[in-house]
XYZ file of C-alpha atoms in Angstrom:
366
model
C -5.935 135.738 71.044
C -4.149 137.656 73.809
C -1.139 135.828 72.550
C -1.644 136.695 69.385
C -1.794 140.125 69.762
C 1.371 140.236 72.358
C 2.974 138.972 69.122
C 1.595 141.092 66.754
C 2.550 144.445 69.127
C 6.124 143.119 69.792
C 6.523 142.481 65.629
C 5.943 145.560 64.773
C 7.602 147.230 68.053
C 10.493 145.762 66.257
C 9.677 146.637 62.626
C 9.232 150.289 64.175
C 12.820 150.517 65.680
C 14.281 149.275 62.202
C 12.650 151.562 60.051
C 13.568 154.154 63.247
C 17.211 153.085 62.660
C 17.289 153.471 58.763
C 15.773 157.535 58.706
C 18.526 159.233 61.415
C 19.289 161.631 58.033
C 16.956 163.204 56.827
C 16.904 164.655 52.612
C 17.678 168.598 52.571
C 19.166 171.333 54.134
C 19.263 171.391 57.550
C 20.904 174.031 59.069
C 21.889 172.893 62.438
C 23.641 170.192 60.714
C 25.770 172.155 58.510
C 26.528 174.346 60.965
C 27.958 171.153 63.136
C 30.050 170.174 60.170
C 31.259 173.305 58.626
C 33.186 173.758 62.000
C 34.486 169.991 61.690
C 35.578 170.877 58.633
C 37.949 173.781 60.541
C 38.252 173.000 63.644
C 38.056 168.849 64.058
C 35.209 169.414 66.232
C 31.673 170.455 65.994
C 31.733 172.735 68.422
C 34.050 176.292 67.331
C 33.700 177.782 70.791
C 37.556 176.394 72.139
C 36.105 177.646 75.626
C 33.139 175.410 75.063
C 34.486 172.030 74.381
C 35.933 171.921 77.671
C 32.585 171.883 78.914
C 30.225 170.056 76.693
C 31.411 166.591 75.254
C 31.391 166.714 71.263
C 28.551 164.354 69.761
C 31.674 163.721 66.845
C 34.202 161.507 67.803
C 37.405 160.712 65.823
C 37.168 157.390 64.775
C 40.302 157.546 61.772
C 42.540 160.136 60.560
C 44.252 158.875 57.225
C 47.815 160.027 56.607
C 48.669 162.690 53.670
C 48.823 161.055 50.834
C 49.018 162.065 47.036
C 49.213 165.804 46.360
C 48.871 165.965 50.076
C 45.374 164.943 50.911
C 43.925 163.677 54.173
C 40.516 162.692 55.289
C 38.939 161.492 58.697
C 36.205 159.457 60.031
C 34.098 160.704 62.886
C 31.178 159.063 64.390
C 27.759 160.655 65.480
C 26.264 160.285 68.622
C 23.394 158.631 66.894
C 25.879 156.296 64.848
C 25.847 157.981 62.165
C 29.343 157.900 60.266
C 31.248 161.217 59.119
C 33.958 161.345 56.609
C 35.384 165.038 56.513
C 37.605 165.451 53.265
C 40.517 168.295 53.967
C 40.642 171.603 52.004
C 43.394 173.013 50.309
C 46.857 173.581 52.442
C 49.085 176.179 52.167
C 51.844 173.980 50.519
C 52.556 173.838 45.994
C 51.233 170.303 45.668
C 48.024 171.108 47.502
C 47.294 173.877 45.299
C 48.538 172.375 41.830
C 45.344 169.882 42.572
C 43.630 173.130 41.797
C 45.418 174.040 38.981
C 45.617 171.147 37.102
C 42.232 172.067 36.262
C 42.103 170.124 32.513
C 38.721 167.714 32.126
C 39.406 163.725 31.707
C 36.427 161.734 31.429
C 34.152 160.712 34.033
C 34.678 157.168 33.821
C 38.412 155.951 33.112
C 41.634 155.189 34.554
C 44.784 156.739 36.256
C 48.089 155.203 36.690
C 49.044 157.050 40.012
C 52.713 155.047 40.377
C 54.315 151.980 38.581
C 52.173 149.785 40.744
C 48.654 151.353 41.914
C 46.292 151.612 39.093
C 43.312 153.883 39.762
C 39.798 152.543 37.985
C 37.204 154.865 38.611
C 33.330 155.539 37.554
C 31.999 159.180 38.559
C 28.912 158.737 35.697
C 28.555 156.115 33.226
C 27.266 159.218 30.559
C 30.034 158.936 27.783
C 29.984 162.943 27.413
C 30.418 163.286 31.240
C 34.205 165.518 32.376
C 35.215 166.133 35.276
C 38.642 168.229 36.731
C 42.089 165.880 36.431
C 43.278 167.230 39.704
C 40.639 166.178 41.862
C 40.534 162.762 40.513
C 44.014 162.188 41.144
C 42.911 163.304 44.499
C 40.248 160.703 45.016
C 42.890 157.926 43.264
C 44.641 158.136 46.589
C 41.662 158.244 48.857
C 39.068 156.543 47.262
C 39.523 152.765 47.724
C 40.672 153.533 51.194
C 37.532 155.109 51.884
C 35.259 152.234 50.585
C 37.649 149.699 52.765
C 36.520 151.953 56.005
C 33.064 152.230 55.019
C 32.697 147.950 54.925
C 34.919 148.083 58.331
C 32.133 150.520 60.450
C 29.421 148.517 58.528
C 30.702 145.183 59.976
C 31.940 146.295 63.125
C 29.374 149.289 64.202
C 26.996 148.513 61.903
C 27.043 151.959 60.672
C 24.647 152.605 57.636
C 24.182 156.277 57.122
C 27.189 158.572 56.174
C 27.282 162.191 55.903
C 30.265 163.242 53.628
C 31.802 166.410 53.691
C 34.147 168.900 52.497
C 35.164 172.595 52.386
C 36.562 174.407 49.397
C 39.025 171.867 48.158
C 37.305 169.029 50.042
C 33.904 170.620 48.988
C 35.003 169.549 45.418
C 36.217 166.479 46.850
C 33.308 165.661 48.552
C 31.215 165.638 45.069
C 33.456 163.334 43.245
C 33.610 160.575 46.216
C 29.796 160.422 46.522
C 29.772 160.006 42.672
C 32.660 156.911 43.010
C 30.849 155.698 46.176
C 27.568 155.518 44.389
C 29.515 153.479 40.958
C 31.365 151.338 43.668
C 28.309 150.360 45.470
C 26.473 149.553 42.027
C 29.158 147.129 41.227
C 28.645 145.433 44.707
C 31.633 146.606 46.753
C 29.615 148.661 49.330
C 26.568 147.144 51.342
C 23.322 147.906 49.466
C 21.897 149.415 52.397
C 24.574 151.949 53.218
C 22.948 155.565 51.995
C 24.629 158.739 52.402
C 24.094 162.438 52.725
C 26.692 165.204 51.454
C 27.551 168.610 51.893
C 29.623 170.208 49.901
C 30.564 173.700 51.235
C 31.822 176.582 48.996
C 32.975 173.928 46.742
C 34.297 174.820 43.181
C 32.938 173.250 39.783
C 34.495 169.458 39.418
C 32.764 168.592 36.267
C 30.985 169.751 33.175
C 27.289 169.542 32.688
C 26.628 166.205 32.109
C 28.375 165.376 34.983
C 26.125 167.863 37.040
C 23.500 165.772 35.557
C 24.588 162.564 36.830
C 25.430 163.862 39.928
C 22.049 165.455 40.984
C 20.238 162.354 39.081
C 21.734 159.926 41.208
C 21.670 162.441 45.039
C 18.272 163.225 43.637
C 15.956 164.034 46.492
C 17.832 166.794 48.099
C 20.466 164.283 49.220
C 23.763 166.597 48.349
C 23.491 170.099 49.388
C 26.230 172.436 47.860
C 26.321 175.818 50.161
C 28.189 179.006 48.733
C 28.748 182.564 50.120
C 27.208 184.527 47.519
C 30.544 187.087 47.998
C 33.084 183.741 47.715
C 34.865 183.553 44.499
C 35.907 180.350 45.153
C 32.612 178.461 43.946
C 32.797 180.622 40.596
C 35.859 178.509 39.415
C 36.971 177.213 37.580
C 36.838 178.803 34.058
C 34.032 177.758 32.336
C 34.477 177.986 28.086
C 31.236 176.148 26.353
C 31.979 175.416 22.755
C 29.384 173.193 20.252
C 31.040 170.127 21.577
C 29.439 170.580 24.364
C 25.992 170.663 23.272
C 23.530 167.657 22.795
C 23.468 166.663 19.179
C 19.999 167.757 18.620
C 20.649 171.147 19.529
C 19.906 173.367 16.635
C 23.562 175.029 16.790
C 25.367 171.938 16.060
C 23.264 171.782 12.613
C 23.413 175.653 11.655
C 25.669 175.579 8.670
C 22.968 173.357 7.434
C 20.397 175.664 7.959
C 22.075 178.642 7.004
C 22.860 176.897 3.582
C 18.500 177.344 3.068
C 18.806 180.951 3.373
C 18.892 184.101 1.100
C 22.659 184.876 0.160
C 22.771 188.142 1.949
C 21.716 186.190 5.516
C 23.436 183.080 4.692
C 27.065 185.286 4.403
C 26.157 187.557 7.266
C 25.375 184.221 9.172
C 27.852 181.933 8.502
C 30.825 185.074 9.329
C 28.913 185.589 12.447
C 28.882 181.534 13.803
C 32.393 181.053 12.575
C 33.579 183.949 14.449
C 31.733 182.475 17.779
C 32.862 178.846 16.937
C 36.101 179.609 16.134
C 36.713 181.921 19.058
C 35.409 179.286 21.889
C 37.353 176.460 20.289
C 40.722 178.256 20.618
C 39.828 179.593 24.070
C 39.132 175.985 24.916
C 42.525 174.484 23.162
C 44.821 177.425 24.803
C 43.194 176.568 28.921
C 43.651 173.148 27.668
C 46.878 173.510 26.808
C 47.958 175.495 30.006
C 45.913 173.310 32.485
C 46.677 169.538 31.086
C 49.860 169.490 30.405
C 52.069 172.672 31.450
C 50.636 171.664 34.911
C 51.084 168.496 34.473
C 54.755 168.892 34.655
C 54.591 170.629 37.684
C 52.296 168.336 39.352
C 55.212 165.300 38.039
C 57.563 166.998 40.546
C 55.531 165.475 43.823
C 54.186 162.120 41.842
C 57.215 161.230 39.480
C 55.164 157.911 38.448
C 51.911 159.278 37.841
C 51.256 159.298 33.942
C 49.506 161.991 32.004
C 46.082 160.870 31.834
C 44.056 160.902 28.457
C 42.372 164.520 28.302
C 38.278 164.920 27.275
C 39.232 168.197 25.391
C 36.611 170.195 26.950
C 36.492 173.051 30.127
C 32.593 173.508 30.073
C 32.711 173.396 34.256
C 29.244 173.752 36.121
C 27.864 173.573 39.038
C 26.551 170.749 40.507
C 23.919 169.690 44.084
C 21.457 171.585 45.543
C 21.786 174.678 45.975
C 22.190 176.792 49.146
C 22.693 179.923 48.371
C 23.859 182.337 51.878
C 23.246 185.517 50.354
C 25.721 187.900 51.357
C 23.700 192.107 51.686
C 24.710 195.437 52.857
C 24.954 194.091 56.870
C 27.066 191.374 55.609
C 29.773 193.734 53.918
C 30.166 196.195 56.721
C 31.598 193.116 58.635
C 33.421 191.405 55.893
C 34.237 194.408 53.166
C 33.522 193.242 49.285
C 37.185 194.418 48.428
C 39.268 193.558 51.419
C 42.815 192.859 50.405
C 42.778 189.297 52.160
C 41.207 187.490 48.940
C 39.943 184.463 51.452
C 37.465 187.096 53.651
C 34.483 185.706 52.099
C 35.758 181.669 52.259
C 36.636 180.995 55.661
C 34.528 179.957 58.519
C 33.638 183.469 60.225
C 31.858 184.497 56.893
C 29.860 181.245 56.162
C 29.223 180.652 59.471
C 27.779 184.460 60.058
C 25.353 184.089 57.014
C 24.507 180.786 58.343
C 23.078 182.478 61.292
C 21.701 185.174 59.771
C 19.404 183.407 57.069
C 18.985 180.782 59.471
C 18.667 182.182 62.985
């Protein structure tokens, strides 16, 4: 009996250390956390006191820096003190081809295929939902990073045994940050990440990446409070890019798609005053939508063909109904906040940088 039970505590001393192992993250915002990686995201460290990491020894080590690569991304690979993995994805730079990623803000579907140079072909999933868009620019971004991404993540599984990722991003990388854990989730579904590899994001004062059906993949499958987006209320940045909704973009039940039928049932006097009023609306969205298009696809394209002479134009989705997407955590910016960081300061980026988020952060969440 005493045996027994010796066995029976050790077994689940064991089993308690395993499950132990597999909840380091935890689902939803935690502050602390955020706080840790927003400076990452700035500074390489988790720590933004330069005085202070002299002292105290960062719980984020560098594991991996990548090298630029497309329209000059980069990401790294840090690991926690707890062995939990961090891959940071870099914001915009103040160079053209970083900021033509932006711009070449025209939607191609969610799942499809990129030829980035005569001989790397990008395949990529971001949601299986036919009607899903998401921005060109930033999948041409995660055509370069992607796959090497996935190849790191198998590495630390094998080597460090390293289950739990956080991902993150800022501004650029925010929007980054959302696409990746969309591939990451298709890639693992079709067997090339370990099962048991989970992952937590934050995507800070990210922009829109894809329409709404992509929003709805994206919180469907991070369901649970997994991928926190955080905005400055005051930060334009997250309001972009423009968002035109025409009757393409609704579901086919919706009663707008069917109202020239319906309007064809009614007196004469409504049926004419209706049918002037929803062409006006119909026709009005639908140009909108062909002229951003037309100046994001491909008049940026051309520019973007300047740093990637072998990419080829990608197939557009014909739509530019961008919305937001993850949880979100809203750092409401009030009266205190703009006496420190003035609503109409003529530096555009006072409201996107680290000393805003990071003073909200520790206002809201002292």
């Amino acid at each position: 009996m005493t045996r027994y039970l010796l066995s029976l505590c050790l077994g689940w001393l064991m089993l308690s250390q395993t499950l132990h192992a597999q909840v380091t993250l935890k689902p939803g915002f935690d502050p602390i956390e955020y706080g840790q990686l927003l400076s990452l995201t700035f500074y390489g460290s988790s720590i933004p006191d330069s005085n202070q990491r002299k002292m105290v020894k960062d719980p984020y080590q560098l594991n991996y820096r990548s090298p630029e690569t497309g329209l000059l991304n980069r990401w790294q690979f840090f690991v926690r003190n707890d062995n939990v993995g961090v891959i940071e994805l870099r914001g915009t730079i103040q160079q053209l081809a970083s900021w033509l990623e932006n711009f070449y803000g025209a939607m191609v579907p969610a799942k499809g295929m990129l030829q980035l140079n005569d001989s790397t072909r990008f395949d990529y999933t971001f949601s299986e939902d036919p009607k899903a868009m998401v921005h060109a620019g930033w999948t041409i971004g995660i055509g370069h990073i992607g796959p090497s991404i996935v190849n790191k993540i198998r590495e630390m599984y094998e080597t460090q045994q390293i289950k739990e990722i956080l991902i993150v991003g800022h501004s650029q990388g925010g929007a980054l940050s959302q696409l990746l854990r969309s591939y990451l989730h298709y890639e693992q579904k079709a067997g090339r990440i370990p099962g048991d590899v989970f992952f937590k994001t934050y995507s800070s004062a990210a922009p829109k990446t894809g329409n709404l059906f992509y929003a709805y993949d994206f919180d469907f499958i991070t369901r649970g409070s997994w991928a926190l987006t955080v905005v400055n209320s005051a930060d334009w940045v997250p309001e972009t890019p423009f968002s035109i909704q025409t009757l393409k973009d609704f579901n086919q039940t919706n009663p707008f798609t069917e109202a020239k039928p319906i309007l064809k049932k009614q007196k004469l006097l409504v049926r004419l005053a209706g049918k002037i009023i929803y062409n006006k609306i119909d026709r009005s969205t639908r140009r909108a939508q062909k002229r951003m298009g037309k100046y994001l696809g491909p008049m940026v394209y051309k520019q973007v063909k300047q740093f990637l002479p072998q990419l080829q134009q990608p197939q557009y989705a014909g739509g530019n109904n961008f919305m937001r997407a993850g949880t979100p955590v809203v750092l409401l910016a009030d009266a205190e906040y703009y006496t420190r960081f003035p609503e109409f300061s003529q530096f555009k980026f006072s409201h996107h940088l680290y000393a805003s988020y990071s003073y909200l952060l520790k206002k809201h969440y002292p």
